[in-house]
Amino acid sequence: GDYKLFLHIYDDIDTEPIAQRDLYPGGNTLPPGNWTTGIIEDRIAVQLGDINPGQYQVALGFYEASTGERLLPTSTSTSWHVDDNSGRLFIDPIEIPDNG
């Protein structure tokens, strides 16, 4: 499919993300429907400059670009959590330090 990737940063997972990025993975070079079996790596930059110091939840997933329908992720990691209702995969949280 022609899926887009979303990456969300949450202060509270029951509210809107405080930062996010939506993009075609892999630099738009090869749609996920054409990926072969194996490991795919990508780097995603999210603007965090206006976010207060603290710990934040990170979620990601894929959705169909034309309909917005999300795929249901799976994980074999014991530290990551799949939210079946929202199609989000919660990975390790991030810490934004107090640089003041």
PDB file of N, CA, C and O in Angstrom, residues 63-100:
ATOM      1  N   TYR A  63      -0.606   4.687   8.251  1.00  0.00           N
ATOM      2  CA  TYR A  63      -1.985   4.867   7.819  1.00  0.00           C
ATOM      3  C   TYR A  63      -2.037   5.011   6.306  1.00  0.00           C
ATOM      4  O   TYR A  63      -1.081   5.433   5.664  1.00  0.00           O
ATOM      5  N   GLU A  64      -3.171   4.625   5.760  1.00  0.00           N
ATOM      6  CA  GLU A  64      -3.415   4.758   4.326  1.00  0.00           C
ATOM      7  C   GLU A  64      -3.586   6.245   4.017  1.00  0.00           C
ATOM      8  O   GLU A  64      -4.452   6.914   4.591  1.00  0.00           O
ATOM      9  N   ALA A  65      -2.756   6.762   3.138  1.00  0.00           N
ATOM     10  CA  ALA A  65      -2.729   8.203   2.872  1.00  0.00           C
ATOM     11  C   ALA A  65      -4.057   8.737   2.342  1.00  0.00           C
ATOM     12  O   ALA A  65      -4.455   9.844   2.672  1.00  0.00           O
ATOM     13  N   SER A  66      -4.763   7.965   1.543  1.00  0.00           N
ATOM     14  CA  SER A  66      -5.994   8.469   0.933  1.00  0.00           C
ATOM     15  C   SER A  66      -7.212   8.378   1.848  1.00  0.00           C
ATOM     16  O   SER A  66      -8.145   9.151   1.698  1.00  0.00           O
ATOM     17  N   THR A  67      -7.200   7.451   2.811  1.00  0.00           N
ATOM     18  CA  THR A  67      -8.375   7.267   3.672  1.00  0.00           C
ATOM     19  C   THR A  67      -8.132   7.632   5.132  1.00  0.00           C
ATOM     20  O   THR A  67      -9.077   7.848   5.890  1.00  0.00           O
ATOM     21  N   GLY A  68      -6.874   7.656   5.572  1.00  0.00           N
ATOM     22  CA  GLY A  68      -6.560   7.903   6.978  1.00  0.00           C
ATOM     23  C   GLY A  68      -6.677   6.657   7.844  1.00  0.00           C
ATOM     24  O   GLY A  68      -6.402   6.704   9.039  1.00  0.00           O
ATOM     25  N   GLU A  69      -7.087   5.533   7.249  1.00  0.00           N
ATOM     26  CA  GLU A  69      -7.242   4.302   8.020  1.00  0.00           C
ATOM     27  C   GLU A  69      -5.871   3.778   8.458  1.00  0.00           C
ATOM     28  O   GLU A  69      -4.953   3.637   7.660  1.00  0.00           O
ATOM     29  N   ARG A  70      -5.773   3.494   9.764  1.00  0.00           N
ATOM     30  CA  ARG A  70      -4.501   3.041  10.320  1.00  0.00           C
ATOM     31  C   ARG A  70      -4.362   1.523  10.262  1.00  0.00           C
ATOM     32  O   ARG A  70      -5.333   0.786  10.398  1.00  0.00           O
ATOM     33  N   LEU A  71      -3.127   1.095  10.069  1.00  0.00           N
ATOM     34  CA  LEU A  71      -2.800  -0.322  10.180  1.00  0.00           C
ATOM     35  C   LEU A  71      -2.680  -0.672  11.657  1.00  0.00           C
ATOM     36  O   LEU A  71      -2.362   0.184  12.484  1.00  0.00           O
ATOM     37  N   LEU A  72      -2.883  -1.921  12.002  1.00  0.00           N
ATOM     38  CA  LEU A  72      -2.720  -2.364  13.376  1.00  0.00           C
ATOM     39  C   LEU A  72      -1.311  -2.923  13.534  1.00  0.00           C
ATOM     40  O   LEU A  72      -0.966  -3.935  12.928  1.00  0.00           O
ATOM     41  N   PRO A  73      -0.478  -2.248  14.318  1.00  0.00           N
ATOM     42  CA  PRO A  73       0.906  -2.714  14.466  1.00  0.00           C
ATOM     43  C   PRO A  73       1.000  -3.936  15.364  1.00  0.00           C
ATOM     44  O   PRO A  73       0.081  -4.249  16.120  1.00  0.00           O
ATOM     45  N   THR A  74       2.124  -4.620  15.275  1.00  0.00           N
ATOM     46  CA  THR A  74       2.450  -5.707  16.196  1.00  0.00           C
ATOM     47  C   THR A  74       3.849  -5.444  16.730  1.00  0.00           C
ATOM     48  O   THR A  74       4.631  -4.710  16.129  1.00  0.00           O
ATOM     49  N   SER A  75       4.150  -6.052  17.872  1.00  0.00           N
ATOM     50  CA  SER A  75       5.470  -5.872  18.465  1.00  0.00           C
ATOM     51  C   SER A  75       5.869  -7.134  19.205  1.00  0.00           C
ATOM     52  O   SER A  75       5.039  -7.761  19.864  1.00  0.00           O
ATOM     53  N   THR A  76       7.128  -7.476  19.105  1.00  0.00           N
ATOM     54  CA  THR A  76       7.659  -8.595  19.889  1.00  0.00           C
ATOM     55  C   THR A  76       8.435  -8.088  21.093  1.00  0.00           C
ATOM     56  O   THR A  76       8.920  -8.875  21.885  1.00  0.00           O
ATOM     57  N   SER A  77       8.540  -6.773  21.243  1.00  0.00           N
ATOM     58  CA  SER A  77       9.259  -6.178  22.369  1.00  0.00           C
ATOM     59  C   SER A  77       8.385  -6.198  23.619  1.00  0.00           C
ATOM     60  O   SER A  77       7.188  -5.896  23.556  1.00  0.00           O
ATOM     61  N   THR A  78       8.964  -6.546  24.747  1.00  0.00           N
ATOM     62  CA  THR A  78       8.207  -6.537  26.003  1.00  0.00           C
ATOM     63  C   THR A  78       8.079  -5.137  26.582  1.00  0.00           C
ATOM     64  O   THR A  78       7.243  -4.909  27.443  1.00  0.00           O
ATOM     65  N   SER A  79       8.877  -4.180  26.090  1.00  0.00           N
ATOM     66  CA  SER A  79       8.800  -2.820  26.622  1.00  0.00           C
ATOM     67  C   SER A  79       7.933  -1.899  25.757  1.00  0.00           C
ATOM     68  O   SER A  79       7.652  -0.780  26.150  1.00  0.00           O
ATOM     69  N   TRP A  80       7.523  -2.352  24.588  1.00  0.00           N
ATOM     70  CA  TRP A  80       6.667  -1.550  23.721  1.00  0.00           C
ATOM     71  C   TRP A  80       5.238  -2.034  23.843  1.00  0.00           C
ATOM     72  O   TRP A  80       4.980  -3.207  24.110  1.00  0.00           O
ATOM     73  N   HIS A  81       4.279  -1.124  23.628  1.00  0.00           N
ATOM     74  CA  HIS A  81       2.867  -1.443  23.816  1.00  0.00           C
ATOM     75  C   HIS A  81       2.065  -1.060  22.571  1.00  0.00           C
ATOM     76  O   HIS A  81       2.190   0.049  22.071  1.00  0.00           O
ATOM     77  N   VAL A  82       1.239  -1.977  22.105  1.00  0.00           N
ATOM     78  CA  VAL A  82       0.344  -1.716  20.974  1.00  0.00           C
ATOM     79  C   VAL A  82      -1.026  -1.330  21.524  1.00  0.00           C
ATOM     80  O   VAL A  82      -1.594  -2.041  22.353  1.00  0.00           O
ATOM     81  N   ASP A  83      -1.538  -0.195  21.069  1.00  0.00           N
ATOM     82  CA  ASP A  83      -2.895   0.222  21.407  1.00  0.00           C
ATOM     83  C   ASP A  83      -3.799  -0.198  20.247  1.00  0.00           C
ATOM     84  O   ASP A  83      -3.800   0.436  19.184  1.00  0.00           O
ATOM     85  N   ASP A  84      -4.526  -1.291  20.444  1.00  0.00           N
ATOM     86  CA  ASP A  84      -5.376  -1.846  19.389  1.00  0.00           C
ATOM     87  C   ASP A  84      -6.469  -0.878  18.940  1.00  0.00           C
ATOM     88  O   ASP A  84      -6.911  -0.917  17.799  1.00  0.00           O
ATOM     89  N   ASN A  85      -6.924  -0.008  19.844  1.00  0.00           N
ATOM     90  CA  ASN A  85      -8.016   0.905  19.509  1.00  0.00           C
ATOM     91  C   ASN A  85      -7.582   2.049  18.607  1.00  0.00           C
ATOM     92  O   ASN A  85      -8.371   2.542  17.809  1.00  0.00           O
ATOM     93  N   SER A  86      -6.330   2.485  18.747  1.00  0.00           N
ATOM     94  CA  SER A  86      -5.891   3.656  17.987  1.00  0.00           C
ATOM     95  C   SER A  86      -4.867   3.331  16.902  1.00  0.00           C
ATOM     96  O   SER A  86      -4.488   4.215  16.137  1.00  0.00           O
ATOM     97  N   GLY A  87      -4.391   2.096  16.845  1.00  0.00           N
ATOM     98  CA  GLY A  87      -3.384   1.748  15.850  1.00  0.00           C
ATOM     99  C   GLY A  87      -2.034   2.376  16.120  1.00  0.00           C
ATOM    100  O   GLY A  87      -1.269   2.621  15.196  1.00  0.00           O
ATOM    101  N   ARG A  88      -1.747   2.654  17.401  1.00  0.00           N
ATOM    102  CA  ARG A  88      -0.462   3.263  17.758  1.00  0.00           C
ATOM    103  C   ARG A  88       0.435   2.235  18.434  1.00  0.00           C
ATOM    104  O   ARG A  88      -0.030   1.412  19.215  1.00  0.00           O
ATOM    105  N   LEU A  89       1.714   2.299  18.130  1.00  0.00           N
ATOM    106  CA  LEU A  89       2.723   1.501  18.797  1.00  0.00           C
ATOM    107  C   LEU A  89       3.516   2.450  19.692  1.00  0.00           C
ATOM    108  O   LEU A  89       4.175   3.365  19.198  1.00  0.00           O
ATOM    109  N   PHE A  90       3.402   2.263  21.000  1.00  0.00           N
ATOM    110  CA  PHE A  90       4.127   3.099  21.953  1.00  0.00           C
ATOM    111  C   PHE A  90       5.495   2.477  22.200  1.00  0.00           C
ATOM    112  O   PHE A  90       5.595   1.332  22.624  1.00  0.00           O
ATOM    113  N   ILE A  91       6.527   3.258  21.865  1.00  0.00           N
ATOM    114  CA  ILE A  91       7.902   2.795  22.050  1.00  0.00           C
ATOM    115  C   ILE A  91       8.471   3.457  23.299  1.00  0.00           C
ATOM    116  O   ILE A  91       7.739   4.087  24.050  1.00  0.00           O
ATOM    117  N   ASP A  92       9.772   3.324  23.507  1.00  0.00           N
ATOM    118  CA  ASP A  92      10.381   3.886  24.703  1.00  0.00           C
ATOM    119  C   ASP A  92      10.134   5.390  24.796  1.00  0.00           C
ATOM    120  O   ASP A  92      10.201   6.099  23.791  1.00  0.00           O
ATOM    121  N   PRO A  93       9.861   5.894  26.011  1.00  0.00           N
ATOM    122  CA  PRO A  93       9.654   7.334  26.168  1.00  0.00           C
ATOM    123  C   PRO A  93      10.950   8.108  25.949  1.00  0.00           C
ATOM    124  O   PRO A  93      12.042   7.523  25.956  1.00  0.00           O
ATOM    125  N   ILE A  94      10.816   9.400  25.749  1.00  0.00           N
ATOM    126  CA  ILE A  94      11.967  10.263  25.624  1.00  0.00           C
ATOM    127  C   ILE A  94      12.013  11.214  26.813  1.00  0.00           C
ATOM    128  O   ILE A  94      10.991  11.511  27.431  1.00  0.00           O
ATOM    129  N   GLU A  95      13.212  11.687  27.134  1.00  0.00           N
ATOM    130  CA  GLU A  95      13.417  12.651  28.211  1.00  0.00           C
ATOM    131  C   GLU A  95      13.992  13.912  27.599  1.00  0.00           C
ATOM    132  O   GLU A  95      15.024  13.875  26.916  1.00  0.00           O
ATOM    133  N   ILE A  96      13.323  15.041  27.833  1.00  0.00           N
ATOM    134  CA  ILE A  96      13.840  16.336  27.402  1.00  0.00           C
ATOM    135  C   ILE A  96      14.423  16.995  28.646  1.00  0.00           C
ATOM    136  O   ILE A  96      13.697  17.276  29.607  1.00  0.00           O
ATOM    137  N   PRO A  97      15.738  17.214  28.660  1.00  0.00           N
ATOM    138  CA  PRO A  97      16.397  17.727  29.860  1.00  0.00           C
ATOM    139  C   PRO A  97      16.142  19.218  30.072  1.00  0.00           C
ATOM    140  O   PRO A  97      15.811  19.937  29.131  1.00  0.00           O
ATOM    141  N   ASP A  98      16.305  19.638  31.305  1.00  0.00           N
ATOM    142  CA  ASP A  98      16.224  21.052  31.660  1.00  0.00           C
ATOM    143  C   ASP A  98      17.622  21.631  31.467  1.00  0.00           C
ATOM    144  O   ASP A  98      18.545  21.318  32.203  1.00  0.00           O
ATOM    145  N   ASN A  99      17.782  22.440  30.451  1.00  0.00           N
ATOM    146  CA  ASN A  99      19.095  23.006  30.150  1.00  0.00           C
ATOM    147  C   ASN A  99      19.311  24.358  30.792  1.00  0.00           C
ATOM    148  O   ASN A  99      20.216  25.091  30.423  1.00  0.00           O
ATOM    149  N   GLY A 100      18.425  24.726  31.715  1.00  0.00           N
ATOM    150  CA  GLY A 100      18.516  26.046  32.318  1.00  0.00           C
ATOM    151  C   GLY A 100      19.295  26.078  33.522  1.00  0.00           C
ATOM    152  O   GLY A 100      20.285  26.255  33.978  1.00  0.00           O
TER     153      GLY A 100
END
